[in-house]
PDB file of C-alpha atoms and ligand atoms in Angstrom:
ATOM      1  CA  UNK P 859      -9.574  45.831  36.286  1.00 39.00           C
ATOM      2  CA  UNK P 860     -13.431  45.246  36.472  1.00 40.00           C
ATOM      3  CA  UNK P 861     -13.720  41.146  36.999  1.00 40.00           C
ATOM      4  CA  UNK P 862     -17.375  41.933  35.673  1.00 42.00           C
ATOM      5  CA  UNK P 863     -16.378  41.949  31.967  1.00 54.00           C
ATOM      6  CA  UNK P 864     -13.800  38.856  32.291  1.00 58.00           C
ATOM      7  CA  UNK P 865     -14.903  35.812  31.351  1.00 91.00           C
ATOM      8  CA  UNK P 866     -12.308  33.543  31.385  1.00 97.00           C
ATOM      9  CA  UNK P 867      -8.714  34.430  33.378  1.00 97.00           C
ATOM     10  CA  UNK P 868      -5.222  32.451  33.569  1.00 98.00           C
ATOM     11  CA  UNK P 869      -2.788  33.158  35.600  1.00 98.00           C
ATOM     12  CA  UNK P 870       0.818  31.972  35.693  1.00 98.00           C
ATOM     13  CA  UNK P 871      -0.674  28.051  34.509  1.00 98.00           C
ATOM     14  CA  UNK P 872       1.171  25.182  34.740  1.00 98.00           C
ATOM     15  CA  UNK P 873       0.447  21.596  33.287  1.00 98.00           C
ATOM     16  CA  UNK P 874       2.514  18.656  33.890  1.00 98.00           C
ATOM     17  CA  UNK P 875       1.135  15.034  32.771  1.00 98.00           C
ATOM     18  CA  UNK P 876       3.037  12.059  35.016  1.00 96.00           C
ATOM     19  CA  UNK P 877       5.054  13.947  36.746  1.00 94.00           C
ATOM     20  CA  UNK P 878       7.296  12.468  38.906  1.00 94.00           C
ATOM     21  CA  UNK P 879       7.507   8.744  35.941  1.00 95.00           C
ATOM     22  CA  UNK P 880       9.621   8.944  32.899  1.00 95.00           C
ATOM     23  CA  UNK P 881       7.054  10.264  30.928  1.00 95.00           C
ATOM     24  CA  UNK P 882       6.475  13.488  32.583  1.00 96.00           C
ATOM     25  CA  UNK P 883       5.418  16.174  30.171  1.00 97.00           C
ATOM     26  CA  UNK P 884       4.313  19.435  30.925  1.00 98.00           C
ATOM     27  CA  UNK P 885       1.803  20.608  28.372  1.00 98.00           C
ATOM     28  CA  UNK P 886       1.149  24.194  29.838  1.00 98.00           C
ATOM     29  CA  UNK P 887       4.256  26.228  30.343  1.00 98.00           C
ATOM     30  CA  UNK P 888       3.586  29.629  32.904  1.00 98.00           C
ATOM     31  CA  UNK P 889       0.523  30.126  30.333  1.00 98.00           C
ATOM     32  CA  UNK P 890      -1.512  34.019  31.032  1.00 98.00           C
ATOM     33  CA  UNK P 891      -3.939  35.178  29.039  1.00 98.00           C
ATOM     34  CA  UNK P 892      -8.067  36.966  30.368  1.00 96.00           C
ATOM     35  CA  UNK P 893     -10.458  36.134  26.987  1.00 97.00           C
ATOM     36  CA  UNK P 894     -13.128  39.195  28.215  1.00 96.00           C
ATOM     37  CA  UNK P 895     -17.039  38.017  27.704  1.00 96.00           C
ATOM     38  CA  UNK P 896     -18.200  38.409  23.819  1.00 96.00           C
ATOM     39  CA  UNK P 897     -15.108  37.783  22.298  1.00 97.00           C
ATOM     40  CA  UNK P 898     -14.006  35.502  19.431  1.00 98.00           C
ATOM     41  CA  UNK P 899     -10.075  33.672  20.283  1.00 98.00           C
ATOM     42  CA  UNK P 900      -8.936  30.933  18.257  1.00 98.00           C
ATOM     43  CA  UNK P 901      -6.169  28.920  19.431  1.00 98.00           C
ATOM     44  CA  UNK P 902      -3.085  28.079  18.123  1.00 98.00           C
ATOM     45  CA  UNK P 903      -0.452  26.106  18.167  1.00 97.00           C
ATOM     46  CA  UNK P 904       1.438  22.347  15.256  1.00 95.00           C
ATOM     47  CA  UNK P 905      -0.027  19.638  17.082  1.00 95.00           C
ATOM     48  CA  UNK P 906       1.673  18.329  20.478  1.00 96.00           C
ATOM     49  CA  UNK P 907       1.680  22.543  21.616  1.00 97.00           C
ATOM     50  CA  UNK P 908      -0.893  22.492  24.618  1.00 98.00           C
ATOM     51  CA  UNK P 909      -4.404  23.423  23.492  1.00 98.00           C
ATOM     52  CA  UNK P 910      -6.522  20.562  24.203  1.00 98.00           C
ATOM     53  CA  UNK P 911      -4.734  20.648  27.449  1.00 98.00           C
ATOM     54  CA  UNK P 912      -4.732  24.046  28.128  1.00 98.00           C
ATOM     55  CA  UNK P 913      -8.338  24.648  27.141  1.00 98.00           C
ATOM     56  CA  UNK P 914      -9.896  21.494  29.119  1.00 98.00           C
ATOM     57  CA  UNK P 915      -8.217  23.991  31.796  1.00 98.00           C
ATOM     58  CA  UNK P 916     -11.686  26.291  30.890  1.00 98.00           C
ATOM     59  CA  UNK P 917     -14.216  24.496  32.886  1.00 96.00           C
ATOM     60  CA  UNK P 918     -12.038  22.411  35.695  1.00 97.00           C
ATOM     61  CA  UNK P 919     -11.640  19.370  34.081  1.00 97.00           C
ATOM     62  CA  UNK P 920      -8.019  18.756  34.369  1.00 98.00           C
ATOM     63  CA  UNK P 921      -6.370  20.860  37.763  1.00 98.00           C
ATOM     64  CA  UNK P 922      -3.341  22.939  37.084  1.00 98.00           C
ATOM     65  CA  UNK P 923      -0.531  22.001  38.891  1.00 98.00           C
ATOM     66  CA  UNK P 924       0.326  25.317  39.526  1.00 98.00           C
ATOM     67  CA  UNK P 925      -1.298  28.779  38.697  1.00 98.00           C
ATOM     68  CA  UNK P 926      -5.154  29.929  38.663  1.00 98.00           C
ATOM     69  CA  UNK P 927      -8.717  29.710  36.262  1.00 98.00           C
ATOM     70  CA  UNK P 928     -10.816  32.388  36.798  1.00 97.00           C
ATOM     71  CA  UNK P 929     -14.029  33.062  35.427  1.00 96.00           C
ATOM     72  CA  UNK P 930     -16.189  35.432  36.461  1.00 94.00           C
ATOM     73  CA  UNK P 931     -13.486  36.250  38.497  1.00 93.00           C
ATOM     74  CA  UNK P 932     -13.650  33.623  40.627  1.00 95.00           C
ATOM     75  CA  UNK P 933     -10.719  31.241  41.308  1.00 97.00           C
ATOM     76  CA  UNK P 934     -12.296  27.835  40.341  1.00 97.00           C
ATOM     77  CA  UNK P 935      -9.998  25.621  42.507  1.00 98.00           C
ATOM     78  CA  UNK P 936     -10.795  27.869  45.104  1.00 97.00           C
ATOM     79  CA  UNK P 937     -12.109  25.026  48.236  1.00 96.00           C
ATOM     80  CA  UNK P 938     -16.437  25.760  48.323  1.00 95.00           C
ATOM     81  CA  UNK P 939     -16.349  26.400  44.933  1.00 96.00           C
ATOM     82  CA  UNK P 940     -19.117  24.438  42.703  1.00 95.00           C
ATOM     83  CA  UNK P 941     -17.330  22.640  39.417  1.00 95.00           C
ATOM     84  CA  UNK P 942     -20.424  21.667  38.550  1.00 93.00           C
ATOM     85  CA  UNK P 943     -21.473  25.561  38.500  1.00 92.00           C
ATOM     86  CA  UNK P 944     -18.705  26.048  36.916  1.00 95.00           C
ATOM     87  CA  UNK P 945     -18.981  23.773  34.329  1.00 93.00           C
ATOM     88  CA  UNK P 946     -22.538  24.807  33.594  1.00 93.00           C
ATOM     89  CA  UNK P 947     -21.115  27.882  32.434  1.00 94.00           C
ATOM     90  CA  UNK P 948     -17.895  27.409  30.473  1.00 96.00           C
ATOM     91  CA  UNK P 949     -19.873  23.459  27.700  1.00 96.00           C
ATOM     92  CA  UNK P 950     -16.767  22.764  26.694  1.00 97.00           C
ATOM     93  CA  UNK P 951     -17.001  20.906  22.835  1.00 97.00           C
ATOM     94  CA  UNK P 952     -14.833  17.970  22.603  1.00 96.00           C
ATOM     95  CA  UNK P 953     -12.954  17.584  18.772  1.00 95.00           C
ATOM     96  CA  UNK P 954     -15.099  14.475  17.453  1.00 94.00           C
ATOM     97  CA  UNK P 955     -17.664  14.823  19.422  1.00 94.00           C
ATOM     98  CA  UNK P 956     -20.037  12.691  17.639  1.00 93.00           C
ATOM     99  CA  UNK P 957     -17.956  10.204  18.638  1.00 93.00           C
ATOM    100  CA  UNK P 958     -20.165  10.786  22.379  1.00 90.00           C
ATOM    101  CA  UNK P 959     -23.497  10.485  20.202  1.00 92.00           C
ATOM    102  CA  UNK P 960     -25.281   7.042  22.543  1.00 90.00           C
ATOM    103  CA  UNK P 961     -28.573   7.551  21.844  1.00 93.00           C
ATOM    104  CA  UNK P 962     -31.319   6.736  20.090  1.00 95.00           C
ATOM    105  CA  UNK P 963     -33.391   9.668  19.152  1.00 97.00           C
ATOM    106  CA  UNK P 964     -31.332  13.602  19.176  1.00 98.00           C
ATOM    107  CA  UNK P 965     -33.463  14.343  21.102  1.00 98.00           C
ATOM    108  CA  UNK P 966     -32.625  12.821  24.248  1.00 97.00           C
ATOM    109  CA  UNK P 967     -28.412  13.377  23.133  1.00 97.00           C
ATOM    110  CA  UNK P 968     -29.136  16.650  23.756  1.00 97.00           C
ATOM    111  CA  UNK P 969     -31.213  16.720  26.689  1.00 97.00           C
ATOM    112  CA  UNK P 970     -28.396  14.589  28.237  1.00 96.00           C
ATOM    113  CA  UNK P 971     -27.311  17.287  29.643  1.00 94.00           C
ATOM    114  CA  UNK P 972     -30.704  19.401  30.843  1.00 95.00           C
ATOM    115  CA  UNK P 973     -31.538  16.263  32.324  1.00 95.00           C
ATOM    116  CA  UNK P 974     -28.097  15.359  34.854  1.00 93.00           C
ATOM    117  CA  UNK P 975     -29.072  19.303  35.683  1.00 92.00           C
ATOM    118  CA  UNK P 976     -32.592  17.742  37.324  1.00 92.00           C
ATOM    119  CA  UNK P 977     -34.914  20.075  35.308  1.00 95.00           C
ATOM    120  CA  UNK P 978     -37.928  19.767  35.126  1.00 96.00           C
ATOM    121  CA  UNK P 979     -39.816  18.134  31.689  1.00 96.00           C
ATOM    122  CA  UNK P 980     -41.190  20.903  29.948  1.00 97.00           C
ATOM    123  CA  UNK P 981     -38.120  23.060  30.409  1.00 97.00           C
ATOM    124  CA  UNK P 982     -35.225  20.378  28.870  1.00 98.00           C
ATOM    125  CA  UNK P 983     -38.371  20.441  26.370  1.00 97.00           C
ATOM    126  CA  UNK P 984     -37.601  23.973  25.174  1.00 97.00           C
ATOM    127  CA  UNK P 985     -34.178  23.832  25.719  1.00 97.00           C
ATOM    128  CA  UNK P 986     -33.202  21.468  22.949  1.00 98.00           C
ATOM    129  CA  UNK P 987     -36.183  23.077  20.748  1.00 97.00           C
ATOM    130  CA  UNK P 988     -33.583  26.701  21.602  1.00 97.00           C
ATOM    131  CA  UNK P 989     -30.506  24.391  20.618  1.00 97.00           C
ATOM    132  CA  UNK P 990     -31.174  22.444  17.762  1.00 97.00           C
ATOM    133  CA  UNK P 991     -32.743  25.565  16.152  1.00 97.00           C
ATOM    134  CA  UNK P 992     -29.086  28.246  17.605  1.00 96.00           C
ATOM    135  CA  UNK P 993     -27.293  25.556  15.018  1.00 96.00           C
ATOM    136  CA  UNK P 994     -29.207  25.309  12.679  1.00 95.00           C
ATOM    137  CA  UNK P 995     -31.441  22.345  13.202  1.00 97.00           C
ATOM    138  CA  UNK P 996     -35.258  22.152  12.569  1.00 96.00           C
ATOM    139  CA  UNK P 997     -36.132  20.470  16.444  1.00 96.00           C
ATOM    140  CA  UNK P 998     -39.300  19.227  14.217  1.00 96.00           C
ATOM    141  CA  UNK P 999     -37.694  17.124  10.986  1.00 96.00           C
ATOM    142  CA  UNK P1000     -35.207  15.867  13.406  1.00 97.00           C
ATOM    143  CA  UNK P1001     -35.699  16.011  16.552  1.00 97.00           C
ATOM    144  CA  UNK P1002     -37.024  11.981  16.762  1.00 97.00           C
ATOM    145  CA  UNK P1003     -34.423  10.688  13.812  1.00 97.00           C
ATOM    146  CA  UNK P1004     -31.354   8.478  15.283  1.00 97.00           C
ATOM    147  CA  UNK P1005     -28.206  11.315  15.200  1.00 95.00           C
ATOM    148  CA  UNK P1006     -26.219   7.593  13.680  1.00 92.00           C
ATOM    149  CA  UNK P1007     -27.726   8.178  10.223  1.00 94.00           C
ATOM    150  CA  UNK P1008     -27.774  11.632   9.879  1.00 96.00           C
ATOM    151  CA  UNK P1009     -24.613  13.616   7.958  1.00 94.00           C
ATOM    152  CA  UNK P1010     -21.330  13.707   9.073  1.00 94.00           C
ATOM    153  CA  UNK P1011     -22.288  18.589  10.113  1.00 95.00           C
ATOM    154  CA  UNK P1012     -25.145  17.752  11.472  1.00 96.00           C
ATOM    155  CA  UNK P1013     -24.130  14.655  13.826  1.00 96.00           C
ATOM    156  CA  UNK P1014     -21.487  16.964  14.783  1.00 96.00           C
ATOM    157  CA  UNK P1015     -24.092  20.054  14.829  1.00 97.00           C
ATOM    158  CA  UNK P1016     -25.968  17.889  17.355  1.00 97.00           C
ATOM    159  CA  UNK P1017     -23.027  17.154  19.593  1.00 96.00           C
ATOM    160  CA  UNK P1018     -22.882  21.037  19.593  1.00 97.00           C
ATOM    161  CA  UNK P1019     -26.459  20.883  20.872  1.00 97.00           C
ATOM    162  CA  UNK P1020     -25.794  18.733  23.679  1.00 97.00           C
ATOM    163  CA  UNK P1021     -23.575  22.035  24.991  1.00 97.00           C
ATOM    164  CA  UNK P1022     -25.955  24.877  24.498  1.00 97.00           C
ATOM    165  CA  UNK P1023     -28.355  23.083  26.355  1.00 97.00           C
ATOM    166  CA  UNK P1024     -26.838  23.313  29.291  1.00 96.00           C
ATOM    167  CA  UNK P1025     -26.947  27.315  28.794  1.00 95.00           C
ATOM    168  CA  UNK P1026     -23.279  28.676  28.940  1.00 95.00           C
ATOM    169  CA  UNK P1027     -21.921  31.822  28.234  1.00 94.00           C
ATOM    170  CA  UNK P1028     -18.678  30.819  26.758  1.00 97.00           C
ATOM    171  CA  UNK P1029     -18.389  28.148  24.283  1.00 97.00           C
ATOM    172  CA  UNK P1030     -14.927  26.711  24.020  1.00 98.00           C
ATOM    173  CA  UNK P1031     -14.305  24.304  21.002  1.00 98.00           C
ATOM    174  CA  UNK P1032     -11.232  21.892  20.311  1.00 98.00           C
ATOM    175  CA  UNK P1033     -11.081  21.839  16.218  1.00 97.00           C
ATOM    176  CA  UNK P1034     -15.009  21.581  15.245  1.00 96.00           C
ATOM    177  CA  UNK P1035     -14.287  22.008  12.125  1.00 95.00           C
ATOM    178  CA  UNK P1036     -11.834  19.474  11.432  1.00 94.00           C
ATOM    179  CA  UNK P1037     -12.169  15.654   9.519  1.00 94.00           C
ATOM    180  CA  UNK P1038     -15.692  17.253   8.271  1.00 95.00           C
ATOM    181  CA  UNK P1039     -16.487  17.039   4.362  1.00 94.00           C
ATOM    182  CA  UNK P1040     -15.783  20.718   2.143  1.00 93.00           C
ATOM    183  CA  UNK P1041     -20.105  20.944   3.823  1.00 93.00           C
ATOM    184  CA  UNK P1042     -20.016  19.996   6.892  1.00 94.00           C
ATOM    185  CA  UNK P1043     -17.776  21.857   7.424  1.00 95.00           C
ATOM    186  CA  UNK P1044     -19.167  25.041   5.721  1.00 93.00           C
ATOM    187  CA  UNK P1045     -22.639  24.282   7.484  1.00 93.00           C
ATOM    188  CA  UNK P1046     -20.328  24.037  11.530  1.00 95.00           C
ATOM    189  CA  UNK P1047     -18.551  26.717  10.304  1.00 96.00           C
ATOM    190  CA  UNK P1048     -21.533  29.733   9.589  1.00 95.00           C
ATOM    191  CA  UNK P1049     -22.942  28.081  12.849  1.00 95.00           C
ATOM    192  CA  UNK P1050     -20.581  28.969  14.815  1.00 97.00           C
ATOM    193  CA  UNK P1051     -20.470  32.043  13.751  1.00 97.00           C
ATOM    194  CA  UNK P1052     -24.115  32.821  14.480  1.00 96.00           C
ATOM    195  CA  UNK P1053     -23.649  31.677  17.938  1.00 96.00           C
ATOM    196  CA  UNK P1054     -21.423  35.024  18.666  1.00 96.00           C
ATOM    197  CA  UNK P1055     -23.224  36.982  15.608  1.00 96.00           C
ATOM    198  CA  UNK P1056     -25.698  36.366  16.560  1.00 95.00           C
ATOM    199  CA  UNK P1057     -26.595  34.651  19.816  1.00 94.00           C
ATOM    200  CA  UNK P1058     -23.844  36.985  21.747  1.00 93.00           C
ATOM    201  CA  UNK P1059     -21.556  33.961  23.077  1.00 96.00           C
ATOM    202  CA  UNK P1060     -18.140  34.157  23.663  1.00 97.00           C
ATOM    203  CA  UNK P1061     -16.268  31.603  21.675  1.00 98.00           C
ATOM    204  CA  UNK P1062     -13.621  29.982  21.475  1.00 98.00           C
ATOM    205  CA  UNK P1063     -11.706  27.776  19.005  1.00 98.00           C
ATOM    206  CA  UNK P1064      -9.397  25.874  18.728  1.00 98.00           C
ATOM    207  CA  UNK P1065      -8.047  25.344  14.509  1.00 95.00           C
ATOM    208  CA  UNK P1066      -5.576  23.792  12.766  1.00 88.00           C
ATOM    209  CA  UNK P1067      -7.146  26.285   9.692  1.00 92.00           C
ATOM    210  CA  UNK P1068      -5.432  29.738   9.433  1.00 94.00           C
ATOM    211  CA  UNK P1069      -8.028  29.815   6.095  1.00 93.00           C
ATOM    212  CA  UNK P1070     -10.941  29.498   9.180  1.00 95.00           C
ATOM    213  CA  UNK P1071      -9.636  31.371  11.873  1.00 96.00           C
ATOM    214  CA  UNK P1072      -9.440  34.595   9.850  1.00 95.00           C
ATOM    215  CA  UNK P1073     -12.671  34.586   8.836  1.00 94.00           C
ATOM    216  CA  UNK P1074     -14.139  34.280  11.824  1.00 96.00           C
ATOM    217  CA  UNK P1075     -12.127  35.066  14.909  1.00 97.00           C
ATOM    218  CA  UNK P1076     -11.391  38.589  16.010  1.00 97.00           C
ATOM    219  CA  UNK P1077      -8.264  37.664  18.358  1.00 98.00           C
ATOM    220  CA  UNK P1078      -5.755  35.118  18.322  1.00 98.00           C
ATOM    221  CA  UNK P1079      -3.534  33.001  20.770  1.00 98.00           C
ATOM    222  CA  UNK P1080      -0.154  30.923  19.469  1.00 98.00           C
ATOM    223  CA  UNK P1081       1.141  29.073  21.338  1.00 98.00           C
ATOM    224  CA  UNK P1082       4.836  26.728  20.816  1.00 98.00           C
ATOM    225  CA  UNK P1083       5.808  23.774  22.483  1.00 98.00           C
ATOM    226  CA  UNK P1084       3.333  24.696  25.894  1.00 98.00           C
ATOM    227  CA  UNK P1085       3.807  28.433  25.825  1.00 98.00           C
ATOM    228  CA  UNK P1086       2.067  31.202  24.231  1.00 98.00           C
ATOM    229  CA  UNK P1087       4.581  32.889  22.154  1.00 98.00           C
ATOM    230  CA  UNK P1088       1.290  35.347  20.470  1.00 98.00           C
ATOM    231  CA  UNK P1089      -1.946  36.844  21.344  1.00 98.00           C
ATOM    232  CA  UNK P1090      -3.288  39.822  19.912  1.00 98.00           C
ATOM    233  CA  UNK P1091      -6.385  41.039  16.919  1.00 97.00           C
ATOM    234  CA  UNK P1092      -5.436  38.380  14.244  1.00 97.00           C
ATOM    235  CA  UNK P1093      -4.759  41.387  11.942  1.00 94.00           C
ATOM    236  CA  UNK P1094      -1.508  41.519  13.471  1.00 95.00           C
ATOM    237  CA  UNK P1095      -0.718  38.324  14.556  1.00 96.00           C
ATOM    238  CA  UNK P1096      -0.513  36.750  10.860  1.00 94.00           C
ATOM    239  CA  UNK P1097       1.293  39.489   9.837  1.00 92.00           C
ATOM    240  CA  UNK P1098       4.396  38.761  11.674  1.00 93.00           C
ATOM    241  CA  UNK P1099       6.244  35.978  10.139  1.00 90.00           C
ATOM    242  CA  UNK P1100       8.487  35.161  12.267  1.00 94.00           C
ATOM    243  CA  UNK P1101       5.599  33.983  15.153  1.00 96.00           C
ATOM    244  CA  UNK P1102       4.216  32.250  13.020  1.00 95.00           C
ATOM    245  CA  UNK P1103       6.906  30.331  11.754  1.00 95.00           C
ATOM    246  CA  UNK P1104       9.005  29.323  14.781  1.00 96.00           C
ATOM    247  CA  UNK P1105       5.364  27.366  15.748  1.00 96.00           C
ATOM    248  CA  UNK P1106       5.314  25.761  12.733  1.00 95.00           C
ATOM    249  CA  UNK P1107       2.085  27.623  11.266  1.00 95.00           C
ATOM    250  CA  UNK P1108       1.182  29.547   7.702  1.00 92.00           C
ATOM    251  CA  UNK P1109      -0.735  32.848   7.420  1.00 92.00           C
ATOM    252  CA  UNK P1110      -4.083  32.120   5.547  1.00 92.00           C
ATOM    253  CA  UNK P1111      -3.548  31.915   1.370  1.00 92.00           C
ATOM    254  CA  UNK P1112      -5.114  35.474   0.485  1.00 93.00           C
ATOM    255  CA  UNK P1113      -2.333  36.893   3.307  1.00 93.00           C
ATOM    256  CA  UNK P1114       0.206  34.996   1.398  1.00 92.00           C
ATOM    257  CA  UNK P1115      -0.927  35.807  -2.175  1.00 93.00           C
ATOM    258  CA  UNK P1116      -0.892  39.675  -1.140  1.00 94.00           C
ATOM    259  CA  UNK P1117       2.734  39.676   0.578  1.00 91.00           C
ATOM    260  CA  UNK P1118       3.771  38.653  -3.073  1.00 93.00           C
ATOM    261  CA  UNK P1119       1.520  41.146  -4.548  1.00 94.00           C
ATOM    262  CA  UNK P1120       3.090  43.972  -2.815  1.00 94.00           C
ATOM    263  CA  UNK P1121       7.058  42.444  -3.070  1.00 93.00           C
ATOM    264  CA  UNK P1122       6.049  42.271  -7.188  1.00 94.00           C
ATOM    265  CA  UNK P1123       5.458  46.088  -6.783  1.00 91.00           C
ATOM    266  CA  UNK P1124       1.718  46.241  -6.327  1.00 91.00           C
ATOM    267  CA  UNK P1125       0.376  49.000  -4.021  1.00 92.00           C
ATOM    268  CA  UNK P1126      -2.170  46.640  -1.884  1.00 93.00           C
ATOM    269  CA  UNK P1127      -1.913  46.675   1.802  1.00 92.00           C
ATOM    270  CA  UNK P1128      -0.636  42.964   2.511  1.00 90.00           C
ATOM    271  CA  UNK P1129      -2.337  42.759   5.965  1.00 91.00           C
ATOM    272  CA  UNK P1130      -5.154  41.086   4.440  1.00 93.00           C
ATOM    273  CA  UNK P1131      -7.732  38.174   5.749  1.00 93.00           C
ATOM    274  CA  UNK P1132     -10.477  36.977   3.394  1.00 91.00           C
ATOM    275  CA  UNK P1133     -11.232  37.161  -0.558  1.00 93.00           C
ATOM    276  CA  UNK P1134     -13.432  39.650  -0.247  1.00 93.00           C
ATOM    277  CA  UNK P1135     -10.756  41.888   0.920  1.00 93.00           C
ATOM    278  CA  UNK P1136      -8.562  41.211  -1.654  1.00 95.00           C
ATOM    279  CA  UNK P1137     -10.545  41.824  -4.065  1.00 95.00           C
ATOM    280  CA  UNK P1138     -11.562  45.027  -3.110  1.00 94.00           C
ATOM    281  CA  UNK P1139      -7.832  45.871  -2.619  1.00 93.00           C
ATOM    282  CA  UNK P1140      -6.653  44.613  -6.027  1.00 95.00           C
ATOM    283  CA  UNK P1141      -9.019  46.677  -7.901  1.00 94.00           C
ATOM    284  CA  UNK P1142      -8.024  49.728  -5.622  1.00 93.00           C
ATOM    285  CA  UNK P1143      -4.542  49.162  -6.988  1.00 93.00           C
ATOM    286  CA  UNK P1144      -5.545  48.127 -10.670  1.00 93.00           C
ATOM    287  CA  UNK P1145      -8.359  51.420 -10.512  1.00 92.00           C
ATOM    288  CA  UNK P1146      -5.234  53.243  -9.172  1.00 90.00           C
ATOM    289  CA  UNK P1147      -2.839  52.475 -12.795  1.00 85.00           C
ATOM    290  CA  UNK P1148      -5.293  53.558 -14.687  1.00 84.00           C
ATOM    291  CA  UNK P1149      -6.020  49.799 -15.878  1.00 82.00           C
ATOM    292  CA  UNK P1150      -9.845  49.843 -14.847  1.00 80.00           C
ATOM    293  CA  UNK P1151     -12.508  51.652 -14.514  1.00 74.00           C
TER     294      UNK P1151
HETATM  295  P1  ADP W1458      -2.251  19.702  20.829  1.00 67.80           P
HETATM  296  O1  ADP W1458      -3.977  19.760  21.461  1.00 67.80           O
HETATM  297  O2  ADP W1458      -1.936  20.835  21.123  1.00 67.80           O
HETATM  298  O3  ADP W1458      -2.470  19.313  19.801  1.00 67.80           O
HETATM  299  P2  ADP W1458      -2.129  18.517  23.875  1.00 67.80           P
HETATM  300  O4  ADP W1458      -2.673  18.862  24.696  1.00 67.80           O
HETATM  301  O5  ADP W1458      -2.819  17.328  23.197  1.00 67.80           O
HETATM  302  O6  ADP W1458      -1.850  18.989  21.965  1.00 67.80           O
HETATM  303  O7  ADP W1458      -0.641  17.585  23.697  1.00 67.80           O
HETATM  304  C1  ADP W1458       0.240  18.906  24.595  1.00 67.80           C
HETATM  305  C2  ADP W1458       1.546  17.519  25.452  1.00 67.80           C
HETATM  306  O8  ADP W1458       0.607  17.235  25.840  1.00 67.80           O
HETATM  307  C3  ADP W1458       2.279  16.336  24.036  1.00 67.80           C
HETATM  308  O9  ADP W1458       3.166  16.481  24.176  1.00 67.80           O
HETATM  309  C4  ADP W1458       1.269  15.202  24.254  1.00 67.80           C
HETATM  310  O10 ADP W1458       1.973  14.300  23.739  1.00 67.80           O
HETATM  311  C5  ADP W1458       1.282  15.389  25.874  1.00 67.80           C
HETATM  312  N1  ADP W1458      -0.395  14.733  25.952  1.00 67.80           N
HETATM  313  C6  ADP W1458      -1.264  15.120  25.923  1.00 67.80           C
HETATM  314  N2  ADP W1458      -2.731  13.931  26.927  1.00 67.80           N
HETATM  315  C7  ADP W1458      -1.890  12.955  27.773  1.00 67.80           C
HETATM  316  C8  ADP W1458      -1.980  12.861  28.169  1.00 67.80           C
HETATM  317  N3  ADP W1458      -3.742  11.858  28.049  1.00 67.80           N
HETATM  318  N4  ADP W1458      -0.687  11.703  28.938  1.00 67.80           N
HETATM  319  C9  ADP W1458       0.834  12.189  28.413  1.00 67.80           C
HETATM  320  N5  ADP W1458       0.783  12.442  27.778  1.00 67.80           N
HETATM  321  C10 ADP W1458       0.235  14.012  27.167  1.00 67.80           C
HETATM  322 MG1   MG W1459      -5.841  18.975  20.708  1.00 67.80          MG
END
């Protein structure tokens, strides 16, 4: 294996909360996988399956009870490794990150990380400007505003910009669209797609929405009771009904609809992920039966 192309790797990872107490809880149970540079991976599973605990290992926020975490080939818990450098490479956006906005202007909030890195004023300004642009916000109109007067989608994107301003190569986001209104969701998801497609970040999202995963991710990792039970291309994993059932998840509505149609003898593929694909497939089937021209 070429370590240069590997961005994050976890190997036989275990994490136990409150070990040796009556509250002991194994939240990550012998999990192994690697995420390559440039991938877009979604981590899914029911509430309590260990998603948030797992991703906090990617940048060394949590220390494994057992097992290893590698970032760009480096065992991050090996003696002498600077966790600060790891946290700069792997940016972590928490769930509801806007709760951590606290400065009086958007500029100051986004500049917080770069400031802590000890960068010069010009470099900080360059980074803030660039980070806001990357999340689809206009620097000039937003930089002096208070984060608290922004819309939900804007606030969340400001919080994302705060992480991007550290110039990580991997961005890990915990439920990036949860709790937003439909417009805010669209804004945030569009920008996340762009971060991957246009700016080339490696992206890992935790998501509850199989619809969002189908639209965005290339690969999906399924957790169930702290264990990894599936890891593969979204199209393949979303076709594994037994796995989804076990994990308490449902394939996207459109995938289920196509299965229903196929079950009623319509000649359509069932490994469909988006409405656009479904439309093509249904038209093809109708044409072949001479129903439409
Ligand atoms: P998810 O993000 O998939 O909802 P979590 O990683 O938050 O799952 O939680 C996994 C398990 O660990 C759950 O059983 C949860 O109750 C437990 N847990 C999470 N955080 C803590 C904590 N700080 N202390 C003790 N147990 C925790
Ligand atoms: Mg969580």
